[in-house]
Short mmCIF file of C-alpha atoms in Angstrom, two decimals:
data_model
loop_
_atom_site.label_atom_id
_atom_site.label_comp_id
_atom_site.label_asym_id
_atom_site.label_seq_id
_atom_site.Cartn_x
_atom_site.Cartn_y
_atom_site.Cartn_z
CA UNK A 4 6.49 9.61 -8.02
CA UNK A 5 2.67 9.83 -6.06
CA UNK A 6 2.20 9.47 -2.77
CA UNK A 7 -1.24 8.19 -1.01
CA UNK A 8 -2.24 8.38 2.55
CA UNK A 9 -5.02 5.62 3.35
CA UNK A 10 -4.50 2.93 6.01
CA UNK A 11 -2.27 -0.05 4.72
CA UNK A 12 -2.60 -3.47 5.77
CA UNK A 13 -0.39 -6.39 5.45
CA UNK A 14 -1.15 -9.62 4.56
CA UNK A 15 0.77 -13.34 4.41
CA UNK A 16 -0.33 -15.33 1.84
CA UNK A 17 1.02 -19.03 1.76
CA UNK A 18 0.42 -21.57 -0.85
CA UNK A 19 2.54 -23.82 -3.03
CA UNK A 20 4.64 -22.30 -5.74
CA UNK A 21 5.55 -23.68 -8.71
CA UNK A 22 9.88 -22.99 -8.56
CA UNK A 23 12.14 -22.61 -11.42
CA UNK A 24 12.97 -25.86 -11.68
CA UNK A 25 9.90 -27.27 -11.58
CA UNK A 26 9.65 -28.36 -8.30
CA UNK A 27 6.57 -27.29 -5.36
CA UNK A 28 7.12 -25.81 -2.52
CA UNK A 29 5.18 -24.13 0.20
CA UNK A 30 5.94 -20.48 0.31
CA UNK A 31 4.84 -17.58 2.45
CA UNK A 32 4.63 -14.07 1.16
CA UNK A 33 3.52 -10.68 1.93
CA UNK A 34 1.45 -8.13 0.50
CA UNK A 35 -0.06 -5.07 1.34
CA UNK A 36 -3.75 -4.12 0.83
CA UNK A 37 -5.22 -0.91 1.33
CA UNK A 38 -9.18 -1.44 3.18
CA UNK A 39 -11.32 0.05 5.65
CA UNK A 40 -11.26 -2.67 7.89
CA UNK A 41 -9.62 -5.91 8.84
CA UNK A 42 -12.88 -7.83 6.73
CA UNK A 43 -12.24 -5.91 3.70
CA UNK A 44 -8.24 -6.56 3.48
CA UNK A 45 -8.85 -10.32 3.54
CA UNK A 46 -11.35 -10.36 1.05
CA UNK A 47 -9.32 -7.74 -1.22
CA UNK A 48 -6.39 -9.95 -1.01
CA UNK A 49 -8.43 -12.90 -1.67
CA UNK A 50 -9.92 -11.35 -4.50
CA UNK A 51 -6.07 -10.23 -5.60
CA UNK A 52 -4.30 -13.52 -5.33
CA UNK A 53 -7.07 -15.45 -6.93
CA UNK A 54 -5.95 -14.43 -10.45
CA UNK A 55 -2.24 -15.36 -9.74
CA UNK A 56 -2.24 -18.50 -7.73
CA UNK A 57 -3.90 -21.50 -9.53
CA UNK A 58 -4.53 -24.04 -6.64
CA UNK A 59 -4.91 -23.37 -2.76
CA UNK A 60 -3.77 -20.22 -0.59
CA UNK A 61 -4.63 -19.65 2.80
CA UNK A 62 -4.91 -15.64 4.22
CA UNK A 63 -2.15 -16.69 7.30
CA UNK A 64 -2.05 -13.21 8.70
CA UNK A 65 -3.25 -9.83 8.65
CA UNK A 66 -2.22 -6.76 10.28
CA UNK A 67 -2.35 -3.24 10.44
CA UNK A 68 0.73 -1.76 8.15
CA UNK A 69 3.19 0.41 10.85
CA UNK A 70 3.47 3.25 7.87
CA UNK A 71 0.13 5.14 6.67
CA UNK A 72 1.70 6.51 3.58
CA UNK A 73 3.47 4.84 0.22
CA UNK A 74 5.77 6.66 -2.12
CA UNK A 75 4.75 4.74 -5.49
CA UNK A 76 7.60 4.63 -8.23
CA UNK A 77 6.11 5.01 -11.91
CA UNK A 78 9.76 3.43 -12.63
CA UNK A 79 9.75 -0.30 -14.65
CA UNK A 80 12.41 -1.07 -12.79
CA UNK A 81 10.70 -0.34 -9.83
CA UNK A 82 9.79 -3.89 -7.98
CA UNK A 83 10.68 -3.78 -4.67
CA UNK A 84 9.72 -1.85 -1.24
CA UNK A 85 11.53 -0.22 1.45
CA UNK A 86 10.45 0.89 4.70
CA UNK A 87 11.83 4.31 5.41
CA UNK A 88 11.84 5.99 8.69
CA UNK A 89 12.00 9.87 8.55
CA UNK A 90 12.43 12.08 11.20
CA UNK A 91 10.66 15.80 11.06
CA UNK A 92 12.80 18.57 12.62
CA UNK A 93 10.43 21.31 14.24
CA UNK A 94 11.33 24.37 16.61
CA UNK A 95 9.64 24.55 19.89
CA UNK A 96 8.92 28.10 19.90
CA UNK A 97 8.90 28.22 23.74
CA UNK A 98 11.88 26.45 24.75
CA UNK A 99 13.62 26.69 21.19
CA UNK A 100 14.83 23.42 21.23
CA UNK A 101 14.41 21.15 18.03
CA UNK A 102 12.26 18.44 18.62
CA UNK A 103 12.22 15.35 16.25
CA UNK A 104 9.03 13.32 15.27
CA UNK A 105 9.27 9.96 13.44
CA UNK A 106 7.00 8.60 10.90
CA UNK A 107 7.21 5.49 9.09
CA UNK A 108 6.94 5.40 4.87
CA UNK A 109 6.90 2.39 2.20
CA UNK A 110 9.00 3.81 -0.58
CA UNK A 111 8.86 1.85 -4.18
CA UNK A 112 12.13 1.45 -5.98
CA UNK A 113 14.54 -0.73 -7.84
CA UNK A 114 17.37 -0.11 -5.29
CA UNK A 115 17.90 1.34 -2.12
CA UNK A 116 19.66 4.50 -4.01
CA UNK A 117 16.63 4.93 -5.84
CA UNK A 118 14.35 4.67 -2.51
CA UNK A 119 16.29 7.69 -0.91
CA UNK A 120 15.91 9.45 -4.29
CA UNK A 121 12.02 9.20 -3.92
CA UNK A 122 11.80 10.32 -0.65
CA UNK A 123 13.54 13.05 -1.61
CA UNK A 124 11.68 13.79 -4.54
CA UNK A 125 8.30 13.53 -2.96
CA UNK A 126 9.83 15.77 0.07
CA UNK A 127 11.63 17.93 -1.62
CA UNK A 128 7.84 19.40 -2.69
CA UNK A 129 7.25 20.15 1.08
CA UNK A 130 8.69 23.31 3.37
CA UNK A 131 9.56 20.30 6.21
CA UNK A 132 12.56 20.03 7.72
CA UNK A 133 13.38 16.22 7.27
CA UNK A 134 16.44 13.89 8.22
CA UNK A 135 16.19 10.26 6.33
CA UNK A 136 16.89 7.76 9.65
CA UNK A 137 16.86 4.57 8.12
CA UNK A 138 15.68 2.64 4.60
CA UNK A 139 15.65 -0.92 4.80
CA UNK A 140 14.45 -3.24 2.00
CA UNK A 141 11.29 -5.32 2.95
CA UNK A 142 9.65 -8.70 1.85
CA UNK A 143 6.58 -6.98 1.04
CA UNK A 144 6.00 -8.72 -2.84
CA UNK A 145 3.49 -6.15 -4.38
CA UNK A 146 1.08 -3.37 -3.27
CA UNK A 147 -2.81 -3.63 -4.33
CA UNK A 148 -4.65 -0.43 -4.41
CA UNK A 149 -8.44 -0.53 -4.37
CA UNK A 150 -9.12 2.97 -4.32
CA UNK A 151 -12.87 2.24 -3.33
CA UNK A 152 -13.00 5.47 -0.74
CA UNK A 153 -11.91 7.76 -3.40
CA UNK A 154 -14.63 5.92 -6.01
CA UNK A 155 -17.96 8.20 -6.61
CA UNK A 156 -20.90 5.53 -7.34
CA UNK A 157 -22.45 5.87 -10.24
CA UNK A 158 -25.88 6.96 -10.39
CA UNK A 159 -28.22 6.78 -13.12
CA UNK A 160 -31.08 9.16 -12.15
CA UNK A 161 -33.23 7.90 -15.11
CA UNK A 162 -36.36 5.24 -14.42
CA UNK A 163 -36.04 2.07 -15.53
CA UNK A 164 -38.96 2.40 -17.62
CA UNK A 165 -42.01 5.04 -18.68
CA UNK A 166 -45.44 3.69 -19.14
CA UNK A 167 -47.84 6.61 -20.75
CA UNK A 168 -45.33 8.97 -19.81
CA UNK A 169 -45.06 8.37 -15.96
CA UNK A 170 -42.09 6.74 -14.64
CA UNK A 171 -42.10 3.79 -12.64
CA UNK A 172 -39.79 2.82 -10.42
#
């Protein structure tokens, strides 16, 4: 079980699917992207769905994801998302009177058992005082991590060529 913090987006994809019994049919499904920017989600999702839709898709919506954090399953089984709201208990120290903040999570699991057991797990590690408000299952079809903030270029310091032992640039 990881967690990430990075901002999510959500995109609808529609195109025609291929069904089980052979038959098309225009479908409409979501996925979530992470991006630094509106721009970059649709072209990361382009980029994505490009090597598994053969044919047409149109980008029919993007928005902003309402959870900044994803608890990833390492789990096979694990192939669906839930949207988990948690509440954090803290202490007012003035008026000592518990005060309750919500924040939204997208837990990956293969039930909704095994999305409370990964919240727990990944809080479990922390010293917060937590209370599990609701888990619902979403339609959200896969998660696409680019990673490109955490990414170092790479740098070759060499020059591209020496001529009489001087480098040229």
């Amino acid at each position: 079980m990881r967690s990430r913090t990075t901002t999510w987006f959500e995109c609808k994809i529609r195109y025609e699917k291929t069904m089980e019994d052979g038959t098309q049919k225009k479908v409409t499904e979501l996925y979530t992207v992470d991006a630094l920017s509106f721009t970059e989600a649709e072209s990361s999702i382009i980029e994505e769905m490009s090597s598994y839709i053969s044919g047409e898709f149109e980008v029919r919506d993007i928005k902003k994801a309402a959870y900044g954090e994803i608890f990833f399953s390492d789990e096979p089984s694990a192939d669906r998302f839930y949207k988990a709201k948690l509440q954090f208990i803290t202490l007012d120290e003035k008026t000592e009177k518990e005060k309750r903040s919500t924040v939204n999570y997208l837990v990956h699991a293969a039930s909704l058992p095994g999305a409370v057991k990964n919240i727990d797990e990944v809080m479990g590690g922390t010293m917060i005082d937590y209370v599990i408000a609701s888990v619902a299952e979403t339609q959200i079809m896969d998660v696409f991590e680019h990673n490109k903030i955490l990414k170092k270029p790479e740098t070759d310091d060499k020059p591209e060529f020496e001529q009489d032992g001087k480098a040229e640039a």
